[in-house]
mmCIF file of C-alpha atoms and ligand atoms in Angstrom:
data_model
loop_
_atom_site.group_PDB
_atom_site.id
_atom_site.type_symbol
_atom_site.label_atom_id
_atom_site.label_comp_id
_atom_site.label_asym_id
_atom_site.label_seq_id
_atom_site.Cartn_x
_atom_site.Cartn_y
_atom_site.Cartn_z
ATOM 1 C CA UNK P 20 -4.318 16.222 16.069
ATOM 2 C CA UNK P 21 -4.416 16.921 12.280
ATOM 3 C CA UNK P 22 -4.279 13.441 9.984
ATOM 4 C CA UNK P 23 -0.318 14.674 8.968
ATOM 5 C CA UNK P 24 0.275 14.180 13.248
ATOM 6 C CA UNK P 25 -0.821 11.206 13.170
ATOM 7 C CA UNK P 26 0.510 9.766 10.010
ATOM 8 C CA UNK P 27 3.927 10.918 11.559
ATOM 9 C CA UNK P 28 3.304 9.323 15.149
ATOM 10 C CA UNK P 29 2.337 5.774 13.183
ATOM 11 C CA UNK P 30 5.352 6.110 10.788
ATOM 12 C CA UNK P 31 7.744 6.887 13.510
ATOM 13 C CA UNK P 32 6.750 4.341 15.867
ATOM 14 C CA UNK P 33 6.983 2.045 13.244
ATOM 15 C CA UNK P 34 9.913 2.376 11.839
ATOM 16 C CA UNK P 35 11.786 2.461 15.634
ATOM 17 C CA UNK P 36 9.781 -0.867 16.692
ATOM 18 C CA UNK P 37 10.899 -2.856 12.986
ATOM 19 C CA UNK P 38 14.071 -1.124 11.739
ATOM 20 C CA UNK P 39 17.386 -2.634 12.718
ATOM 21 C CA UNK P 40 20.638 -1.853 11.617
ATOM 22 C CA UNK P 41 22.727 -4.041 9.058
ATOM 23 C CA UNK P 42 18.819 -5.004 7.176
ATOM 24 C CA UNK P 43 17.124 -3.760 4.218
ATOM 25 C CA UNK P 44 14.019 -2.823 3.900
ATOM 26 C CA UNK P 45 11.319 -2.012 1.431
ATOM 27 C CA UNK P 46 9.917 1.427 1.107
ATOM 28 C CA UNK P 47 5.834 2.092 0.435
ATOM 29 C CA UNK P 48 4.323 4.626 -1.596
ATOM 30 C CA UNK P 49 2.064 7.863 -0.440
ATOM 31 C CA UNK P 50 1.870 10.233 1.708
ATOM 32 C CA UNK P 51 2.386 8.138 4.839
ATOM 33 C CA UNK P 52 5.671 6.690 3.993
ATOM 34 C CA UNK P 53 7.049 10.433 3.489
ATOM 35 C CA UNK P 54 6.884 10.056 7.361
ATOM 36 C CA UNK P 55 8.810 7.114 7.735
ATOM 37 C CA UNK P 56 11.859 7.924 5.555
ATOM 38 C CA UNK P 57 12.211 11.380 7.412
ATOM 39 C CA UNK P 58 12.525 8.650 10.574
ATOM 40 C CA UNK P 59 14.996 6.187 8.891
ATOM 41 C CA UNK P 60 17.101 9.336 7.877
ATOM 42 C CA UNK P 61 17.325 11.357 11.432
ATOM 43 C CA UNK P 62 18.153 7.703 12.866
ATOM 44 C CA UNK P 63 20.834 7.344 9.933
ATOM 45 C CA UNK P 64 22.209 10.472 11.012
ATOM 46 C CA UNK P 65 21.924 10.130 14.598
ATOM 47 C CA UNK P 66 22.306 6.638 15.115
ATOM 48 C CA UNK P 67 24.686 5.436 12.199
ATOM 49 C CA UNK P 68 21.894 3.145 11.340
ATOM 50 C CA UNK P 69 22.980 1.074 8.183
ATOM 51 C CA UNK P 70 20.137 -0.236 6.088
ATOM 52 C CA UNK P 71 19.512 -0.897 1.851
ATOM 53 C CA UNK P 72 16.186 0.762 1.202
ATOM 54 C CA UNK P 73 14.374 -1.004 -2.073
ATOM 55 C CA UNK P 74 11.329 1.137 -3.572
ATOM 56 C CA UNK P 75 7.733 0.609 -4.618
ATOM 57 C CA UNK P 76 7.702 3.153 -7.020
ATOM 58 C CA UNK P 77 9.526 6.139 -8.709
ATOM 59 C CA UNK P 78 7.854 8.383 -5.685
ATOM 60 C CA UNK P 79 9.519 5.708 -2.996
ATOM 61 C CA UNK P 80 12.816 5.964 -5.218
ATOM 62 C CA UNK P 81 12.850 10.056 -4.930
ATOM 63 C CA UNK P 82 12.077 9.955 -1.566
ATOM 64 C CA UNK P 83 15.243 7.632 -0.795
ATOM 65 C CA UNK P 84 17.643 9.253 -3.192
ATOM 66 C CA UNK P 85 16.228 12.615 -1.657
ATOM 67 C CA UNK P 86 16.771 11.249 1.986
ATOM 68 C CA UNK P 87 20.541 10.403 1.401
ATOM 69 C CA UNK P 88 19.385 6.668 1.944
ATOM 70 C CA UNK P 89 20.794 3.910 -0.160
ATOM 71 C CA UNK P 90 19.162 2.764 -2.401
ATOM 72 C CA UNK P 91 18.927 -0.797 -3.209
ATOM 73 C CA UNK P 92 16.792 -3.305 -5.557
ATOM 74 C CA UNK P 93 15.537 -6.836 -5.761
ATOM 75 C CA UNK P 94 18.125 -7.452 -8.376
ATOM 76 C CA UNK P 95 20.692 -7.369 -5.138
ATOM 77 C CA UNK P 96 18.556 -7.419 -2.114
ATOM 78 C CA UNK P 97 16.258 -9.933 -3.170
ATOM 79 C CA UNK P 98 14.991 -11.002 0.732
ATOM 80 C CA UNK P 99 13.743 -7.871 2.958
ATOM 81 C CA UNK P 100 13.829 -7.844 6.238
ATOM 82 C CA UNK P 101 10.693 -5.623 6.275
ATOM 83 C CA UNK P 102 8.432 -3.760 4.095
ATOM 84 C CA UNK P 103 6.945 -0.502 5.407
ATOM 85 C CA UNK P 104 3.566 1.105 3.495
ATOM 86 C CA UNK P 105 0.560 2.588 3.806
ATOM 87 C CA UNK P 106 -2.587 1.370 3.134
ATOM 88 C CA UNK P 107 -5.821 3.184 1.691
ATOM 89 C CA UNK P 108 -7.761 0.813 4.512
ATOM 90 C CA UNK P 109 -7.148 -1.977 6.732
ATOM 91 C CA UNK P 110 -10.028 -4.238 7.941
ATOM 92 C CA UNK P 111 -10.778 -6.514 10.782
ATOM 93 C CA UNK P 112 -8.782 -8.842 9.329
ATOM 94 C CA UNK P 113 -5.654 -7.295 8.556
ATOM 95 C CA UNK P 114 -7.056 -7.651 4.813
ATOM 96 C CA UNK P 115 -6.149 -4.052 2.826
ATOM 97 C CA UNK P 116 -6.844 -2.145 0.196
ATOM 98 C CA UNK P 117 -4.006 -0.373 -1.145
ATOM 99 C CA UNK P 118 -3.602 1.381 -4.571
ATOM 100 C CA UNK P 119 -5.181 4.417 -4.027
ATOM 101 C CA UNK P 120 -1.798 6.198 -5.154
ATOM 102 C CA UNK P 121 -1.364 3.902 -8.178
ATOM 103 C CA UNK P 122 1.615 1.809 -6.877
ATOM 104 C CA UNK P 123 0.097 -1.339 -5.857
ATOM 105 C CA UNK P 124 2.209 -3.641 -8.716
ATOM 106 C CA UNK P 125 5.631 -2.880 -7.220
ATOM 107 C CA UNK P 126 3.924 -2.284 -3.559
ATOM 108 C CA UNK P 127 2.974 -6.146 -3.631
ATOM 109 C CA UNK P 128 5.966 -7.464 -4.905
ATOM 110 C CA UNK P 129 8.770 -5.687 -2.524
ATOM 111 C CA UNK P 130 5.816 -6.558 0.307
ATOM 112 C CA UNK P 131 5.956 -10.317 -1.000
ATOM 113 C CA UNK P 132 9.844 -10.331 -0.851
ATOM 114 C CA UNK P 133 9.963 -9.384 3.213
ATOM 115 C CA UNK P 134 9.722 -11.256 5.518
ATOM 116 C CA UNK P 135 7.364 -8.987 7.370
ATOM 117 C CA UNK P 136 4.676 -6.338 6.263
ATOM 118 C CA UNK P 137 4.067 -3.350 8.255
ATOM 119 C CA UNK P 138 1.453 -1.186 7.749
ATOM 120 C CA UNK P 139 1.476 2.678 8.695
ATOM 121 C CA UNK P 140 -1.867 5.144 8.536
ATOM 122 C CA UNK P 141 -3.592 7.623 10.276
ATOM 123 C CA UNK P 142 -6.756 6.783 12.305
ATOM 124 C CA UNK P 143 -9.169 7.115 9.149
ATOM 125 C CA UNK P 144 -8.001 3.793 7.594
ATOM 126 C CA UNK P 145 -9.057 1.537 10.590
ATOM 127 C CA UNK P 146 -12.318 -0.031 9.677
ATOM 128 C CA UNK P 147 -14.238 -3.418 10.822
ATOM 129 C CA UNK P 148 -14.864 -4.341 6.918
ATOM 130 C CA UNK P 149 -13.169 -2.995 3.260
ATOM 131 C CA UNK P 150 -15.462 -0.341 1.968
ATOM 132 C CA UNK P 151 -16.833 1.219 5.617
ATOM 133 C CA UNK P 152 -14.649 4.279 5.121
ATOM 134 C CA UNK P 153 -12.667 4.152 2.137
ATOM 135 C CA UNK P 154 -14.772 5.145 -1.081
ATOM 136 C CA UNK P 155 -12.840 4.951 -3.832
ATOM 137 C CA UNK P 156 -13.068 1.441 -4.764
ATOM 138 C CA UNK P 157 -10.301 -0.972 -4.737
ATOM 139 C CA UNK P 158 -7.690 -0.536 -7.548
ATOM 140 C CA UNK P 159 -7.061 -3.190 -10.280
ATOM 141 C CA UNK P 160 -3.852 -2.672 -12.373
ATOM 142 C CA UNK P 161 -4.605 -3.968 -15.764
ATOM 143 C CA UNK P 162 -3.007 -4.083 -19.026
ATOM 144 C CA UNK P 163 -4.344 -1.145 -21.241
ATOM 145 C CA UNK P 164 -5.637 -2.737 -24.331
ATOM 146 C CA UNK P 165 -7.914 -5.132 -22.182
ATOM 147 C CA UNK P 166 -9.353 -2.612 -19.680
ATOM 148 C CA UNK P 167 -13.416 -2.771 -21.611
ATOM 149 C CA UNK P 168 -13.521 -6.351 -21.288
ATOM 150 C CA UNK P 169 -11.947 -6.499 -17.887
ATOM 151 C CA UNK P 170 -14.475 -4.021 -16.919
ATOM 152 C CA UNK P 171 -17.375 -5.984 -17.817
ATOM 153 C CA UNK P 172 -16.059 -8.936 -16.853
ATOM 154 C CA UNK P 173 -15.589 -7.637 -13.335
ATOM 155 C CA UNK P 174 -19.131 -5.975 -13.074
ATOM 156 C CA UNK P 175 -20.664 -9.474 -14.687
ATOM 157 C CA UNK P 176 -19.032 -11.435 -11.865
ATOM 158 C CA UNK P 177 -19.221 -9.413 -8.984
ATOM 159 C CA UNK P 178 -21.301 -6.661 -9.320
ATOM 160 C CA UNK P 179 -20.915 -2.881 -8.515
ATOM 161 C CA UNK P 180 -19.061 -0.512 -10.798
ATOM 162 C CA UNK P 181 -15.522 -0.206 -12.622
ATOM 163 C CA UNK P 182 -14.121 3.576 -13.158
ATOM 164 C CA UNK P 183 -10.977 3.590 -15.423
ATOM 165 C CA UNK P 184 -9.424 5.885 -13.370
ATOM 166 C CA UNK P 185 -8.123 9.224 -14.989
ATOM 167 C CA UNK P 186 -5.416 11.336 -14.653
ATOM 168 C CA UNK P 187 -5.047 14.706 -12.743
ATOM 169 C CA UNK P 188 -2.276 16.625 -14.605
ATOM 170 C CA UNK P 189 -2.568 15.152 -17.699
ATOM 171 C CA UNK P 190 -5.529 14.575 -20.112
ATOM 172 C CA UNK P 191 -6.684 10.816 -20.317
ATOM 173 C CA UNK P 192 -5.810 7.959 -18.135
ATOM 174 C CA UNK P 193 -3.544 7.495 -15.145
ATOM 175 C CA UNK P 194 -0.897 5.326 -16.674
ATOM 176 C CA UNK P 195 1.030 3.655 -13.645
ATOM 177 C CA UNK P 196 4.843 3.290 -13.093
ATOM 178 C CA UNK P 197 4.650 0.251 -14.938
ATOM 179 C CA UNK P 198 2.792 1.595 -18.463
ATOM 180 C CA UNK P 199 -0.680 -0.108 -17.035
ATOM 181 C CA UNK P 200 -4.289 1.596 -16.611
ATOM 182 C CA UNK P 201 -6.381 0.876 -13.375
ATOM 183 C CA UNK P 202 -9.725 0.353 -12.740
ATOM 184 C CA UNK P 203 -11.352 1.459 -9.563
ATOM 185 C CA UNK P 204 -13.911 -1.397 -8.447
ATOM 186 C CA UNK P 205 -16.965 0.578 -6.200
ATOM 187 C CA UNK P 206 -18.268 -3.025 -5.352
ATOM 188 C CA UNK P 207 -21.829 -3.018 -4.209
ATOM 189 C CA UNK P 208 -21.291 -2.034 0.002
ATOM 190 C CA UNK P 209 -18.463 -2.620 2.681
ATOM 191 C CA UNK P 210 -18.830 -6.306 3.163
ATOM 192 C CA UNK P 211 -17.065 -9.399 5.393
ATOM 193 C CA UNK P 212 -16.302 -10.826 1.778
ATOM 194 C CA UNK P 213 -13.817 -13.712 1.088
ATOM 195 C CA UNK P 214 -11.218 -11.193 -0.272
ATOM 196 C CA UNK P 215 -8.806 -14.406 -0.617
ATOM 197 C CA UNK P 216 -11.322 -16.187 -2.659
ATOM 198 C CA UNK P 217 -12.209 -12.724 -4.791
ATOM 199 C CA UNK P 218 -8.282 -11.721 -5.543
ATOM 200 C CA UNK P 219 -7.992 -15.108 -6.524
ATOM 201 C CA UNK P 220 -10.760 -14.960 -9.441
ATOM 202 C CA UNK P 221 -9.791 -11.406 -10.253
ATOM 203 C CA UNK P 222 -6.131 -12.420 -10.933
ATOM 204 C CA UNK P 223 -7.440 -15.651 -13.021
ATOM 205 C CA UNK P 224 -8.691 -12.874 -15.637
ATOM 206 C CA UNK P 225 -6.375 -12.070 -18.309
ATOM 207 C CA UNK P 226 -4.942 -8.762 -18.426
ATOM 208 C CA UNK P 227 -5.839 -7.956 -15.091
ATOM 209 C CA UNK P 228 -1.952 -7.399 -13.683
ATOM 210 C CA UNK P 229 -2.648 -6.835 -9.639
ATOM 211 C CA UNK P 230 -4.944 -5.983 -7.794
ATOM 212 C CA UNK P 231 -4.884 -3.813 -4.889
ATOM 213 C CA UNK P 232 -6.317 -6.636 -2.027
ATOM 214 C CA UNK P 233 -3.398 -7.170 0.070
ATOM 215 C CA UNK P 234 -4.802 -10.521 2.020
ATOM 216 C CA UNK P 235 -2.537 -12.320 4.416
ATOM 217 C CA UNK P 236 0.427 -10.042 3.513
ATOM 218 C CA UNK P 237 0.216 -7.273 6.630
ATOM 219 C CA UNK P 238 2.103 -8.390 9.830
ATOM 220 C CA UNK P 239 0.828 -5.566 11.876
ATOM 221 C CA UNK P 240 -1.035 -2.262 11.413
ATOM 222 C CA UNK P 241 -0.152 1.079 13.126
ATOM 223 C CA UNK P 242 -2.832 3.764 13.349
ATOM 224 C CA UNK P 243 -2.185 7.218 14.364
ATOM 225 C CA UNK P 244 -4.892 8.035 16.628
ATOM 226 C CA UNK P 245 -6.360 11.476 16.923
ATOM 227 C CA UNK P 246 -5.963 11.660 20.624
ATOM 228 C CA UNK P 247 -1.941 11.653 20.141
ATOM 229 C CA UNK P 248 -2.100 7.429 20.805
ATOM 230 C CA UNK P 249 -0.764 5.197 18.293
ATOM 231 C CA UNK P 250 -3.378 2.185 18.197
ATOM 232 C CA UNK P 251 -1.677 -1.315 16.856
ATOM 233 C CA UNK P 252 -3.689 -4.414 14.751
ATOM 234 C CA UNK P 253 -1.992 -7.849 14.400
HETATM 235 O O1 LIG D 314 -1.195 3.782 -3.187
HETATM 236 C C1 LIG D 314 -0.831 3.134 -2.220
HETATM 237 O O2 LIG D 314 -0.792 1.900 -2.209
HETATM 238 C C2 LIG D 314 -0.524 3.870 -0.943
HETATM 239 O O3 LIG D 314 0.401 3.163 -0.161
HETATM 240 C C3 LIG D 314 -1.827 4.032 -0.180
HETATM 241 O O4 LIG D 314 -2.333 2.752 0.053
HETATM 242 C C4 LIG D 314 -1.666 4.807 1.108
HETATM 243 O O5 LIG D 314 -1.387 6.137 0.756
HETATM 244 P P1 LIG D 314 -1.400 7.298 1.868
HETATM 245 O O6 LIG D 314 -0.281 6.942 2.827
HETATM 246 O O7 LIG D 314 -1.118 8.547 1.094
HETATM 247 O O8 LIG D 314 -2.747 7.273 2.527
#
């Protein structure tokens, strides 16, 4: 099954099992949720299913407007039912790392404002501890002018290394939705750390805006399996 199969089979299952008519509910970021909008809108058309769908990012909002959905906001729909996203990896502990598509800031937030998380992904983001499989460090969103310091700060504290991380179609940084930089942290190995304890510290830095440790947020995980099975985490 290729990793687009079972991104689909996770999304799908997810959004049947969590969706209900009459709610609203927040839409992730990445190539995942692309899955689960194509779901809300067949059972929109099919089903008459009525739901407010509040984005994580400008990429959530296209995909919404794009889908026919309605969009909503936290302005008016400032309680969510649910929040569906992906997640660059989910560990033993239902602790993730997300941020690997530069949304985290709004990501957290809309998460924070649902009552429940759920977390889509294909098979390759199912590991026993952060770092096993995903290798791109864990995204910090910080404010621009403070990134150096941040850095060093970081690497003083903690250890391992901070890439500002650059853009692809454009020459210098990746600016994110919200006009901040981030900073990739490749901490020293995968490890059982106390990411509660770690967020905690990081956020207690000034300048640092969000980081992309999602700790006690996720309700339940839905992996796409390679055999065709979707595997669930709680
Ligand atoms: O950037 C993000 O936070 C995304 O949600 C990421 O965590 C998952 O992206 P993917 O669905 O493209 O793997």
């Amino acid at each position: 099954m290729s990793l687009n199969e079972a991104k689909r089979i996770a999304a799908h299952r997810a959004v049947d099992e969590w969706v209900k008519t009459n709610t609203t509910v927040g839409i992730g970021s990445g190539s995942t949720v692309v899955f689960a909008v194509e779901r809300l809108a067949e059972r929109v058309r099919k089903e008459g299913l009525k739901i407010i769908c509040v984005p994580t990012s400008f990429q959530a909002r296209q995909l919404i407007v794009e889908n026919d959905l309605t969009l909503g906001d936290l302005d008016r729909n400032p309680k969510l039912a649910v929040a569906i996203d992906g997640a660059d990896e989910v560990d033993r502990n239902m602790v993730l790392i997300k941020g690997g598509g530069g949304c985290l800031l709004q990501e957290k937030i809309v998460a924070s404002c649902a009552e429940k998380m759920v977390v889509i992904a294909d098979y390759t983001k199912n590991s026993e501890y952060l770092g096993e499989q995903y290798r791109k460090g864990i995204p910090i969103e910080v404010v621009p002018m403070a990134y150096v310091p941040i850095k060093e700060r970081i690497a003083a504290r903690f250890g391992g290394e901070l890439k500002l991380r650059m853009a692809v179609a454009k020459a210098g940084p990746c600016v994110t939705d919200n006009g901040n930089f981030i900073l990739d942290w490749h901490f020293k190995e995968s490890c059982d750390c106390d990411w509660a304890k770690v967020n905690g510290e990081l956020l207690q830095i000034p300048g640092v805006v969000e980081t992309g440790l999602f700790v006690n947020m996720a309700t339940k995980a839905y992996f796409g399996m390679a055999d065709g099975s979707v595997k669930t985490q709680e």
